[in-house]
MMTF fields as JSON, N, C-alpha, C and O atoms, coordinates in Angstrom:
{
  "mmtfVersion": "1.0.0",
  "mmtfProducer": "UNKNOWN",
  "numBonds": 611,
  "numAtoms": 612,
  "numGroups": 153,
  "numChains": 1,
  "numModels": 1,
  "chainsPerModel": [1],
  "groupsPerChain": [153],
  "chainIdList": ["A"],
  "bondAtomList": [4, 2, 8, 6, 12, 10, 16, 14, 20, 18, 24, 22, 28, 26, 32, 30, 36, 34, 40, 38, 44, 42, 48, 46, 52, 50, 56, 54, 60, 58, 64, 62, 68, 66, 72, 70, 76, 74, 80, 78, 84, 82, 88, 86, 92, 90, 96, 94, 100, 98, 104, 102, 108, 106, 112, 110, 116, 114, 120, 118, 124, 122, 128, 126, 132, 130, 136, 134, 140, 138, 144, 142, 148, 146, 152, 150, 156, 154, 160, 158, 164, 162, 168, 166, 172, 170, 176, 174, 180, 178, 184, 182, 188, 186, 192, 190, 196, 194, 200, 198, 204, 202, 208, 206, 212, 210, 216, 214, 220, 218, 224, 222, 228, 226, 232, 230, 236, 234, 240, 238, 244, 242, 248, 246, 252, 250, 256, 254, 260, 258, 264, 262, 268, 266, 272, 270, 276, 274, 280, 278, 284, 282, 288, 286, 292, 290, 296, 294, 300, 298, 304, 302, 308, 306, 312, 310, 316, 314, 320, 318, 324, 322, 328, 326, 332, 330, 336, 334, 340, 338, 344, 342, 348, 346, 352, 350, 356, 354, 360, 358, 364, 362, 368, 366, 372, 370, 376, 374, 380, 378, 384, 382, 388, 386, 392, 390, 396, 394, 400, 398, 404, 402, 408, 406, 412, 410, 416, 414, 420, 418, 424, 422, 428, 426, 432, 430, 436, 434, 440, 438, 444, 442, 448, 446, 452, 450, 456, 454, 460, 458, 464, 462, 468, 466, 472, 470, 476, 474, 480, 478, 484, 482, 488, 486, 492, 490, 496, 494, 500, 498, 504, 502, 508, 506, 512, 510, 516, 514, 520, 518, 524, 522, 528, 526, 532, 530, 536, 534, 540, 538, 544, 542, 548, 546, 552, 550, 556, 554, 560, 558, 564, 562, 568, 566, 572, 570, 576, 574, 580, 578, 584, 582, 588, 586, 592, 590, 596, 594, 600, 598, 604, 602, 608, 606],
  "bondOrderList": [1, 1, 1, 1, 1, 1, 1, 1, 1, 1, 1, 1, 1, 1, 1, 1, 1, 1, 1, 1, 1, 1, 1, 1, 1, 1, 1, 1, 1, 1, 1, 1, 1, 1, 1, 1, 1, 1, 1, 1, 1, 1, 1, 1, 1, 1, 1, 1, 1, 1, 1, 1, 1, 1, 1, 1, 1, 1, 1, 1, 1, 1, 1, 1, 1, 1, 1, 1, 1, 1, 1, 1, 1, 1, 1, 1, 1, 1, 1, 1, 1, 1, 1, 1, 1, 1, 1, 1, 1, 1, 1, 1, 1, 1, 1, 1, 1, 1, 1, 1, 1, 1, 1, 1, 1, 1, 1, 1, 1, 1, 1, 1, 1, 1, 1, 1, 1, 1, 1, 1, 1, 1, 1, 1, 1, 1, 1, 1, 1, 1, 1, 1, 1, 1, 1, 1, 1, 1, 1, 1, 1, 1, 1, 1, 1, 1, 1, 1, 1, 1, 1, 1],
  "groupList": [{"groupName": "UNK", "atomNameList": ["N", "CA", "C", "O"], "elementList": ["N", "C", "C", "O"], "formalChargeList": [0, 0, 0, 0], "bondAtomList": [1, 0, 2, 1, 3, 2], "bondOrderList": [1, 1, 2], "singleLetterCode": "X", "chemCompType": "L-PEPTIDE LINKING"}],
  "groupTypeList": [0, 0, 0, 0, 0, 0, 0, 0, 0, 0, 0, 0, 0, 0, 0, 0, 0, 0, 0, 0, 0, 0, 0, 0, 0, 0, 0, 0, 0, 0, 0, 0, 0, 0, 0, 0, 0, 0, 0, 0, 0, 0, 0, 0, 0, 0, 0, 0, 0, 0, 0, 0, 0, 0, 0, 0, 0, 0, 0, 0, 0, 0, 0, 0, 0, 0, 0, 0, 0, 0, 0, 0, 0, 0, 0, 0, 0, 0, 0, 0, 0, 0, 0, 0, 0, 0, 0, 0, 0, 0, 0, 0, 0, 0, 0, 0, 0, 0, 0, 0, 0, 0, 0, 0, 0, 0, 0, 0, 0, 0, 0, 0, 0, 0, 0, 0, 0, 0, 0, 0, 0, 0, 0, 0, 0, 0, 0, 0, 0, 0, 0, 0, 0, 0, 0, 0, 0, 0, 0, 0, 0, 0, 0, 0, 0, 0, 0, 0, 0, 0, 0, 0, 0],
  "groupIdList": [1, 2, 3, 4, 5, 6, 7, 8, 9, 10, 11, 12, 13, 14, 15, 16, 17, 18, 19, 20, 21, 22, 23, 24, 25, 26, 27, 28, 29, 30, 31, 32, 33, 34, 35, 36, 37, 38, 39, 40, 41, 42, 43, 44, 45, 46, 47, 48, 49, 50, 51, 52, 53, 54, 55, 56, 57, 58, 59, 60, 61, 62, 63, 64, 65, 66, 67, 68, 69, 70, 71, 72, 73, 74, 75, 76, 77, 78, 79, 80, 81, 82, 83, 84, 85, 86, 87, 88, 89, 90, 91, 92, 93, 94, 95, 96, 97, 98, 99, 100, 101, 102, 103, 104, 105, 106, 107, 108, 109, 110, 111, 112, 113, 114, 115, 116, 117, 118, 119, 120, 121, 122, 123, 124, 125, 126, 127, 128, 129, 130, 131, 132, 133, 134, 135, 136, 137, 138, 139, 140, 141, 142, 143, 144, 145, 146, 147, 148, 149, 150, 151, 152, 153],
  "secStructList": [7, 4, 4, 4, 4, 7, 7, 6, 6, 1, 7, 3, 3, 3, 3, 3, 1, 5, 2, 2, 2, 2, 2, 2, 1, 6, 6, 7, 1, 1, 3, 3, 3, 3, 3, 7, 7, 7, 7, 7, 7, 6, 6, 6, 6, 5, 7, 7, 1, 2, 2, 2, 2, 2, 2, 6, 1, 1, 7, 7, 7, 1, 1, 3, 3, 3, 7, 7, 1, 7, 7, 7, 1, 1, 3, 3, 3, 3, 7, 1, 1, 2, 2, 2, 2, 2, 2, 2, 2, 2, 2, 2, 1, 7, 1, 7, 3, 3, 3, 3, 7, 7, 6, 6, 1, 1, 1, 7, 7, 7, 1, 3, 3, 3, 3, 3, 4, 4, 4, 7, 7, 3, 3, 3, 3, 7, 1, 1, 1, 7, 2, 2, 2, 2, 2, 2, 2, 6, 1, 1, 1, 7, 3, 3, 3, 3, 7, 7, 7, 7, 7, 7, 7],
  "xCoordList": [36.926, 36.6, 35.254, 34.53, 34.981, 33.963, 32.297, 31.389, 32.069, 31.707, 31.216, 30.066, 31.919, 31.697, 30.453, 29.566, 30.648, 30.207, 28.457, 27.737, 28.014, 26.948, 25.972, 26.3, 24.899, 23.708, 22.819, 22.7, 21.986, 20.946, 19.626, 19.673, 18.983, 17.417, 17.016, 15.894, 18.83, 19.143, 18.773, 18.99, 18.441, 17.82, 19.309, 19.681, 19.834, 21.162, 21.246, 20.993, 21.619, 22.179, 23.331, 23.511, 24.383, 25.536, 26.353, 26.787, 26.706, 27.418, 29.319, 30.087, 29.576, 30.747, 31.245, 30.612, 33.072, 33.069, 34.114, 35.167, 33.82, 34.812, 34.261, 33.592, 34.463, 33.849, 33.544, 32.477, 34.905, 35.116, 33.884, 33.163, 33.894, 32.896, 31.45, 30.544, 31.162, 29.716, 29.358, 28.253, 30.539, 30.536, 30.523, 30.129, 30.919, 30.876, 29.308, 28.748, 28.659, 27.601, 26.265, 25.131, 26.867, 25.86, 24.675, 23.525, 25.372, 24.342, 23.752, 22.992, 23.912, 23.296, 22.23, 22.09, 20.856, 19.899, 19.395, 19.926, 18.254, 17.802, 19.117, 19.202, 19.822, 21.628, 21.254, 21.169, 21.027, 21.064, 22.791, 23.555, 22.988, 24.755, 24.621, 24.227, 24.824, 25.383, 26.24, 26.736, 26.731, 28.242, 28.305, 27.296, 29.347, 29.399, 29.966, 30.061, 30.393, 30.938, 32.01, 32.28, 32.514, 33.721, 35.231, 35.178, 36.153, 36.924, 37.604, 38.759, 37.563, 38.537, 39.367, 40.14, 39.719, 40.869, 41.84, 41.55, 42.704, 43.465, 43.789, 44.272, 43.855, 44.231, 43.324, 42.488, 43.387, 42.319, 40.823, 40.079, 40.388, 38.931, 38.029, 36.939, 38.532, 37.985, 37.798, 38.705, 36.569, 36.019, 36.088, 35.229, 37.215, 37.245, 37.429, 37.331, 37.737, 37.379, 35.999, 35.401, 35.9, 35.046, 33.786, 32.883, 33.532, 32.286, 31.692, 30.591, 32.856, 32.631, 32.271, 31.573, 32.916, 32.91, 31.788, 31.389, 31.338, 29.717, 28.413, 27.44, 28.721, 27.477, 27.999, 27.109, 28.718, 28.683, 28.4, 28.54, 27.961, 27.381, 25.492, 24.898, 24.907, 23.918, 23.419, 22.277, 24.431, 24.276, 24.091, 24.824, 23.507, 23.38, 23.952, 23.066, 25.155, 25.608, 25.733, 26.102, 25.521, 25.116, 26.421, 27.103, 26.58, 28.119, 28.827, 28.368, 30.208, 31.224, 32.501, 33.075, 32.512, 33.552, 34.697, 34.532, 35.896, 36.943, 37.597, 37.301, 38.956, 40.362, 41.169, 40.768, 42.28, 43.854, 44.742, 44.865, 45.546, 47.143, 47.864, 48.475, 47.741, 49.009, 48.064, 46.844, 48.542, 48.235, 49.195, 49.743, 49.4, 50.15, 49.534, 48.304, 50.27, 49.896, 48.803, 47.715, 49.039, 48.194, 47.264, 46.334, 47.4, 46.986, 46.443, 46.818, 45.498, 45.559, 45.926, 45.517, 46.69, 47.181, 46.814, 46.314, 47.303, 47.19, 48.175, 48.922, 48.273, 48.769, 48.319, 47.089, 48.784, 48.53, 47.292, 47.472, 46.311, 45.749, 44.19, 43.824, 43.36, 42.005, 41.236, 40.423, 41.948, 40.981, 41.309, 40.482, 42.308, 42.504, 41.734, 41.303, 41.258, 40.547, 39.034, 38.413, 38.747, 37.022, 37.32, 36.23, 37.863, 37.738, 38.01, 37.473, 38.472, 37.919, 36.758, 36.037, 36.342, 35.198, 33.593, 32.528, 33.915, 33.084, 32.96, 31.873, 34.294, 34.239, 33.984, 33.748, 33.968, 32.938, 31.493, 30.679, 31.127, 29.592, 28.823, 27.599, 29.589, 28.846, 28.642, 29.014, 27.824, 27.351, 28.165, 28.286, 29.07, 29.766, 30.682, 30.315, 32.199, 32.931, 33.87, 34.027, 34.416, 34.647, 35.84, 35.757, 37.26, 37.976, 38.467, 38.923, 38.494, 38.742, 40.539, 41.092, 40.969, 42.474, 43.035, 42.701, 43.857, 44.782, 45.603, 45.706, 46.593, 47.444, 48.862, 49.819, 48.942, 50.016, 50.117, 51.059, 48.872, 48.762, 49.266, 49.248, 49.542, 49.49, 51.199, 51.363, 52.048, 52.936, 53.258, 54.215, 52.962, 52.795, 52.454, 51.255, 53.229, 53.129, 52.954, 53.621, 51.787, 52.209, 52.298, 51.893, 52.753, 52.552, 51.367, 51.407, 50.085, 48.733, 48.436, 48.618, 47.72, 47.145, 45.72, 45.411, 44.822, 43.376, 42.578, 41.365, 43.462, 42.263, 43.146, 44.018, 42.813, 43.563, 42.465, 41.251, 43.152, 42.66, 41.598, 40.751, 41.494, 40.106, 39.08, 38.088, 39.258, 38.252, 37.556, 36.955, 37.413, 36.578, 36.603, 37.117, 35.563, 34.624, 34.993, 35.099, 35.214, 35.837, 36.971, 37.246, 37.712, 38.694, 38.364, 38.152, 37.993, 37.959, 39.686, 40.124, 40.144, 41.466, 41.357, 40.463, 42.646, 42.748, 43.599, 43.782, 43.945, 44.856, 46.313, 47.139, 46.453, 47.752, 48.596, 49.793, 47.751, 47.956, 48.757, 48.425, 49.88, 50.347, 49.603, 48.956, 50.08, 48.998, 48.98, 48.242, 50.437, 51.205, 50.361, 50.27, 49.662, 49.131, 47.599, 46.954, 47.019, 45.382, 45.499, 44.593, 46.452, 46.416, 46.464, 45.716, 47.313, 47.518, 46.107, 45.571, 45.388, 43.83, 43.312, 42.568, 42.571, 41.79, 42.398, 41.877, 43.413, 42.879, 43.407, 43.838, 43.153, 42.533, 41.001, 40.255, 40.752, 38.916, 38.476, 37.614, 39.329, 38.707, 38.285, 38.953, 37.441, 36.618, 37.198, 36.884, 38.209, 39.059, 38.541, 38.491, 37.995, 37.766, 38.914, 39.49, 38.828, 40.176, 39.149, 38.508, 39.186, 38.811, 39.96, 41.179, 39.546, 40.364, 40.372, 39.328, 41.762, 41.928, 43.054, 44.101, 42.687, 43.336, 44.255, 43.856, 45.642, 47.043, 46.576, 45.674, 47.174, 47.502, 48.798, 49.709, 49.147, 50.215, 50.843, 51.944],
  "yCoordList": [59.066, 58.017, 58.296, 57.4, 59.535, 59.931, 59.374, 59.054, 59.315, 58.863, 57.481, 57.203, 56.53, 55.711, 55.309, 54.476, 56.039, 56.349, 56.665, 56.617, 56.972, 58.175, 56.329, 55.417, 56.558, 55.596, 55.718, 56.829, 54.597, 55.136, 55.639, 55.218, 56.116, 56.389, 57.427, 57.595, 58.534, 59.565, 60.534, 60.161, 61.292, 62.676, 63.897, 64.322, 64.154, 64.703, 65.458, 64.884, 66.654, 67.179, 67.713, 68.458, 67.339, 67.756, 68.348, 67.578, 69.47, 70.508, 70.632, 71.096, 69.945, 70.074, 70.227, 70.265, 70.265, 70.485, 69.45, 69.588, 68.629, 67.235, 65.979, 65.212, 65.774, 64.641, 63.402, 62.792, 62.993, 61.985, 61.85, 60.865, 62.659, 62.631, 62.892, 62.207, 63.432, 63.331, 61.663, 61.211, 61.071, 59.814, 58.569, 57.467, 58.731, 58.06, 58.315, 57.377, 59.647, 59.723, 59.061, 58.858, 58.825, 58.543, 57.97, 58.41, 56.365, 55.446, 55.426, 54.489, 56.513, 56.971, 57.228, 58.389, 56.103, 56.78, 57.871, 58.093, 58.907, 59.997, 61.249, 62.172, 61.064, 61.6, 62.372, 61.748, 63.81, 64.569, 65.042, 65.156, 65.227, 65.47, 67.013, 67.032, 68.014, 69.206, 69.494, 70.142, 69.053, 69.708, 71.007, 71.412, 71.929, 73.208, 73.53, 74.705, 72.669, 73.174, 74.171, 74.552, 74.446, 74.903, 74.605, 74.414, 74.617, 73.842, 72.93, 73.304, 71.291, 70.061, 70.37, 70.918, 70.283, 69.963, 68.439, 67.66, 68.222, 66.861, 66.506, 67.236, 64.832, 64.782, 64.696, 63.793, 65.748, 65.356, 65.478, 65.229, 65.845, 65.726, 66.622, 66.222, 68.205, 68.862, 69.998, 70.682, 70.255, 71.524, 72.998, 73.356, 73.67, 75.162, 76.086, 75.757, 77.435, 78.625, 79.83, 79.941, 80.397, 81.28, 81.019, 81.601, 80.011, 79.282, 78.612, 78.642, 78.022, 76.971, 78.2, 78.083, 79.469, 80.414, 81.11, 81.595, 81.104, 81.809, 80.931, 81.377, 79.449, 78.902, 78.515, 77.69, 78.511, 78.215, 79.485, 79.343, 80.807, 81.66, 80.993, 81.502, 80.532, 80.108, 79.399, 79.499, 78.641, 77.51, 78.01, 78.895, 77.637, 77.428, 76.629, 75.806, 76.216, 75.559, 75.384, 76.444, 74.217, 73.785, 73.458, 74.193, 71.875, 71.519, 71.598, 71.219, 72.146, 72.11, 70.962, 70.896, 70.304, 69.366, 69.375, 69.469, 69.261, 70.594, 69.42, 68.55, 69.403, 68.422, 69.739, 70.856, 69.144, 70.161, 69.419, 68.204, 70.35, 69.321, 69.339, 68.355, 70.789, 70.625, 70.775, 70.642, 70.988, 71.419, 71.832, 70.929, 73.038, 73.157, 73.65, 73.632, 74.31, 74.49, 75.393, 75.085, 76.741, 77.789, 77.848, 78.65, 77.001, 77.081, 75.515, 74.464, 75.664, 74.611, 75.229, 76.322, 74.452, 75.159, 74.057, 72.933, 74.918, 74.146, 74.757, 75.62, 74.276, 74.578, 75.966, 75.923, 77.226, 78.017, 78.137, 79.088, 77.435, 77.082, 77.626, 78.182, 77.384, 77.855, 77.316, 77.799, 75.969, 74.991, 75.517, 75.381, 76.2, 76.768, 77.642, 77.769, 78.645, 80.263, 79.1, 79.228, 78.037, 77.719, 76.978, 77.222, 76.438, 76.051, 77.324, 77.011, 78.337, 79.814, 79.997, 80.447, 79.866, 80.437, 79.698, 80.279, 78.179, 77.707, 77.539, 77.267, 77.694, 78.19, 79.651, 79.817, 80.506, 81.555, 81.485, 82.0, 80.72, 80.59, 79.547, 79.432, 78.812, 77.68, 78.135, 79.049, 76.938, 77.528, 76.706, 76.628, 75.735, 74.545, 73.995, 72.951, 74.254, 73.889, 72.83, 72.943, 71.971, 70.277, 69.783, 69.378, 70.011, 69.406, 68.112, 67.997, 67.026, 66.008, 65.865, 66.412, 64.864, 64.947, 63.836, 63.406, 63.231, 62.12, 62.493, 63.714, 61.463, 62.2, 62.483, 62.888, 62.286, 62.658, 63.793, 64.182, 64.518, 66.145, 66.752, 67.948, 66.73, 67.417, 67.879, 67.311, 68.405, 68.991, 69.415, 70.187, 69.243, 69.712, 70.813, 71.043, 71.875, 73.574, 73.549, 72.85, 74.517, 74.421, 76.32, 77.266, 76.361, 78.4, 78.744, 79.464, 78.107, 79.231, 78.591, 77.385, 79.765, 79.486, 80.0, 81.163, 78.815, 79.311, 79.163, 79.354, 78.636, 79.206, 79.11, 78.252, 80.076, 79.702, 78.6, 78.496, 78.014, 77.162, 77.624, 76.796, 78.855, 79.391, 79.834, 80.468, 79.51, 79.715, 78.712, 78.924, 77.323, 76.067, 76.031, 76.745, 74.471, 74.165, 72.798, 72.577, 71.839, 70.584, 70.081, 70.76, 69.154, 67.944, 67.142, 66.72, 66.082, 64.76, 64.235, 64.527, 63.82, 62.827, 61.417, 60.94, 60.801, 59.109, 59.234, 60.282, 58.109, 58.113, 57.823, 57.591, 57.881, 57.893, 59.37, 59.5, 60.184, 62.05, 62.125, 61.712, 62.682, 62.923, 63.966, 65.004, 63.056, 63.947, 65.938, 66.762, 65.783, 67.323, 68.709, 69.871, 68.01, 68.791, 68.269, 69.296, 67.416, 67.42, 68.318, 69.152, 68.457, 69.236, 70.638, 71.498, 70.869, 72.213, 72.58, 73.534, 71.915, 72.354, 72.347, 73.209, 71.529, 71.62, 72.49, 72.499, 73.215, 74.416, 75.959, 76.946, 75.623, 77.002, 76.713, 77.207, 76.124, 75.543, 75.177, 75.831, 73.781, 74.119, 71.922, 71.232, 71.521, 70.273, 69.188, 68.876, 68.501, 67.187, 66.088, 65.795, 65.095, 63.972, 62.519, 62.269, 62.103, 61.049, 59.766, 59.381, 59.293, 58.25, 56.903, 57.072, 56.101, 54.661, 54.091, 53.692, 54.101, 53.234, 52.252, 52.526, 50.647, 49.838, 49.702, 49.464, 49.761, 49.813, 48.686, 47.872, 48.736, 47.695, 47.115, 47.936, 45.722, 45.28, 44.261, 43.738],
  "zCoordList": [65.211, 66.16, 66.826, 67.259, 66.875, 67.602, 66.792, 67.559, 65.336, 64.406, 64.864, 64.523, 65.609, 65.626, 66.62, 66.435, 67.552, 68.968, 68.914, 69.911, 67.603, 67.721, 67.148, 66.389, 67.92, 67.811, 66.837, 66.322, 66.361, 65.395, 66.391, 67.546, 66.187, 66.433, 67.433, 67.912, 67.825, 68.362, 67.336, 66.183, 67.437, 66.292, 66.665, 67.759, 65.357, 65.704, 63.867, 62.808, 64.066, 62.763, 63.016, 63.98, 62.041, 62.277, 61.394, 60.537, 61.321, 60.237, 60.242, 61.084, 58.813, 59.482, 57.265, 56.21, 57.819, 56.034, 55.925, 55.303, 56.437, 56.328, 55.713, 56.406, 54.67, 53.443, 54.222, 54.171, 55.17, 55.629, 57.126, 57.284, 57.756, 58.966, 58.062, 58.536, 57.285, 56.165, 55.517, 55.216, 55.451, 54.745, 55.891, 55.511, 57.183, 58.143, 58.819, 59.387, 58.711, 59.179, 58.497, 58.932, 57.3, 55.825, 56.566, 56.547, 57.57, 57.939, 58.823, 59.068, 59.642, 60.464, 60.938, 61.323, 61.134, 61.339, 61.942, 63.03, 61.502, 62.498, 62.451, 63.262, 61.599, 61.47, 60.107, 59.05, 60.187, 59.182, 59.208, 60.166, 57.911, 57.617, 57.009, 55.843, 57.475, 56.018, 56.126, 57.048, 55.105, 54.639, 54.269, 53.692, 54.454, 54.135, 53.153, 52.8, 52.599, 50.821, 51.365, 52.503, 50.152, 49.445, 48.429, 47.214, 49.01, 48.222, 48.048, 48.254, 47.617, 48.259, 48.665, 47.878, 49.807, 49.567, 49.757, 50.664, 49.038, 49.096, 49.716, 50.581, 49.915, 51.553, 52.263, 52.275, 53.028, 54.006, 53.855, 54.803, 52.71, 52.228, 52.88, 53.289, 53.048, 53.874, 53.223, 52.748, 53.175, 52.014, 52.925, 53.731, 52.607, 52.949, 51.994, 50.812, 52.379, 51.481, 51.975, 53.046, 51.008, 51.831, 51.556, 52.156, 50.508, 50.695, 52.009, 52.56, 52.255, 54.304, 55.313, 56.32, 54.825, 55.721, 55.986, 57.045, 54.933, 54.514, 55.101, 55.708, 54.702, 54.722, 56.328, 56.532, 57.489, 58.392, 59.477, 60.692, 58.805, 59.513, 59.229, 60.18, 58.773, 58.769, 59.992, 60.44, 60.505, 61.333, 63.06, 63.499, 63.552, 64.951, 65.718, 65.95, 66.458, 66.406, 67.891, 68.397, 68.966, 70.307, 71.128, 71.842, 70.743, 70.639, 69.615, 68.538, 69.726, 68.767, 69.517, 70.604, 68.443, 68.406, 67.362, 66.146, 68.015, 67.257, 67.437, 68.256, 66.256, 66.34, 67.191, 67.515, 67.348, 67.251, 66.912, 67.065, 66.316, 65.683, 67.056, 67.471, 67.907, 68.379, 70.0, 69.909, 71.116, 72.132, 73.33, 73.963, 73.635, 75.099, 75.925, 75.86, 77.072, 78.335, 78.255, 78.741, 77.55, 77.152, 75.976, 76.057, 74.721, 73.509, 73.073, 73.594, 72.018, 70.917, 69.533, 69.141, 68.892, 67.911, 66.481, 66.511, 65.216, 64.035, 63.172, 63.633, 61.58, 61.068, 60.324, 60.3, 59.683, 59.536, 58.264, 57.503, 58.035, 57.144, 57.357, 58.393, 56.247, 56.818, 58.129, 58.919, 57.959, 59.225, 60.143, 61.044, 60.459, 61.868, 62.082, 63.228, 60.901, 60.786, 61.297, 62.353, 60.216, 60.673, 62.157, 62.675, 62.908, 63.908, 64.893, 65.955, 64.998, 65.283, 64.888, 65.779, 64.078, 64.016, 64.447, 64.656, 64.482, 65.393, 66.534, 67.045, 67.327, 68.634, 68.951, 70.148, 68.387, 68.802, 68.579, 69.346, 67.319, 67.088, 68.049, 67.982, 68.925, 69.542, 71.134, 71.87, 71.21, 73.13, 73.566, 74.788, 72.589, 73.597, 73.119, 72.579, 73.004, 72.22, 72.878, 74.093, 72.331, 72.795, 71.772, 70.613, 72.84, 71.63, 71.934, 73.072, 71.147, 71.258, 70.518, 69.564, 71.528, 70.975, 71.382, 72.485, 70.716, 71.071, 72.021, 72.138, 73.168, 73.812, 73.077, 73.737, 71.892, 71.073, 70.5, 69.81, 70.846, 70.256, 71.835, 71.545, 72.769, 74.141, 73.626, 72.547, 73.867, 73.998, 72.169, 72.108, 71.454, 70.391, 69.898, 70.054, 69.171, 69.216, 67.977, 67.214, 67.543, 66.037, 65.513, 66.189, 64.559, 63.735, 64.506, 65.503, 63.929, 64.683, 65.78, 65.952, 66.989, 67.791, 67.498, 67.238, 67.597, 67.146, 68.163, 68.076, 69.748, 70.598, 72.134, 72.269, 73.24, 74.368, 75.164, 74.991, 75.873, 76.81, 77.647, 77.983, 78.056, 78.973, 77.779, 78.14, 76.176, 75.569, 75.122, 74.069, 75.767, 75.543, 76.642, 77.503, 76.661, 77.688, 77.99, 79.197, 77.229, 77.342, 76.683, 75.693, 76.873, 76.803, 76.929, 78.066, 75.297, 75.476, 75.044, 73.932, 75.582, 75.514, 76.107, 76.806, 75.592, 76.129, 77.741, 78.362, 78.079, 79.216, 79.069, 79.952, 77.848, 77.429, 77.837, 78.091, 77.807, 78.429, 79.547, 80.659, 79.251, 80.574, 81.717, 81.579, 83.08, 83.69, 84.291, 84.831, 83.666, 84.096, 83.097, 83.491, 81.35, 80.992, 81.578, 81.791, 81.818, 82.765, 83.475, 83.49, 84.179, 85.776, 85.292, 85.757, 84.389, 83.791, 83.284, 83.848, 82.235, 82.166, 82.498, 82.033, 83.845, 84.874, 85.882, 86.997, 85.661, 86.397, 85.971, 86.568, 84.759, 84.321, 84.227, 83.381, 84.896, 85.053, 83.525, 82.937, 82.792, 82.137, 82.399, 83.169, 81.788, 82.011, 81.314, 80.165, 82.141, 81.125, 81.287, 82.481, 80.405, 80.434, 79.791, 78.732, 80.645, 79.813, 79.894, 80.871, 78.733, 78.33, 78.746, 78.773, 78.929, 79.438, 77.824, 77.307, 77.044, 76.165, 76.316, 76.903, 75.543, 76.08, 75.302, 74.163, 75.441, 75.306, 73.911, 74.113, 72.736, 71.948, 72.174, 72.277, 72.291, 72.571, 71.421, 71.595]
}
């Protein structure tokens, strides 16, 4: 969703190993895309392995903008898979890591935990979020933004 958001004639390079956010960026003016290679995977069209792993020590990376499957009070979590290992690993390589999440990921636990809550910097979520986990992340100091989305009816 975030994809959608980004303007033409903003100067922006963005490194990521997701086919689908490379293919949404395509038209992007001023929007350089590198993909990090490695290995399809199905489904979700997201190239990992230790190829993604390698070529994303190259990168410099400012903001990081991270999914999570799951999220609780203390953790964001995922499934036990590589994406969990590279989204570790771009939140240590970045000066600014930013996870964006539906409010349907908030009480959601999953096998790995790939990062605690005092190790990012922001929360983008909707207002669908209950407000018992906001309150819970804003104060472990960490920066929640809730976006106003309008209810489909």
């Amino acid at each position: 969703a975030m994809t959608q958001n980004l303007r033409d004639g903003v100067p922006i390079t963005v490194v990521t190993n997701s086919l689908r956010i490379g293919m949404a960026l395509s038209g992007v003016l001023d929007c350089t895309v590198m993909l990090l290679g490695g290995e399809l995977q199905p489904g979700s069209l997201e190239l990992l392995g230790m190829q993604t792993e390698e070529n994303l020590k190259m990168f410099n990376i400012d903001k990081a903008f991270i999914g999570a499957t799951g999220i609780t009070e203390t953790h964001f979590t995922d499934n036990p898979t590589d994406t969990g290992y590279i989204r570790r690993r771009v939140i240590n390589d970045s000066t600014q890591a930013i996870v964006l999440a539906y409010h349907t990921k908030f009480g959601v636990r999953n096998a790995l935990n790939f990062a605690a809550v005092d190790e990012l910097d922001v929360v983008v979520t909707d207002n669908g979020t209950p407000d018992r986990y906001i309150d819970c992340l804003r104060d472990t100091g960490l920066k929640v933004v809730v976006a106003e989305v309008k209810q489909k009816k």
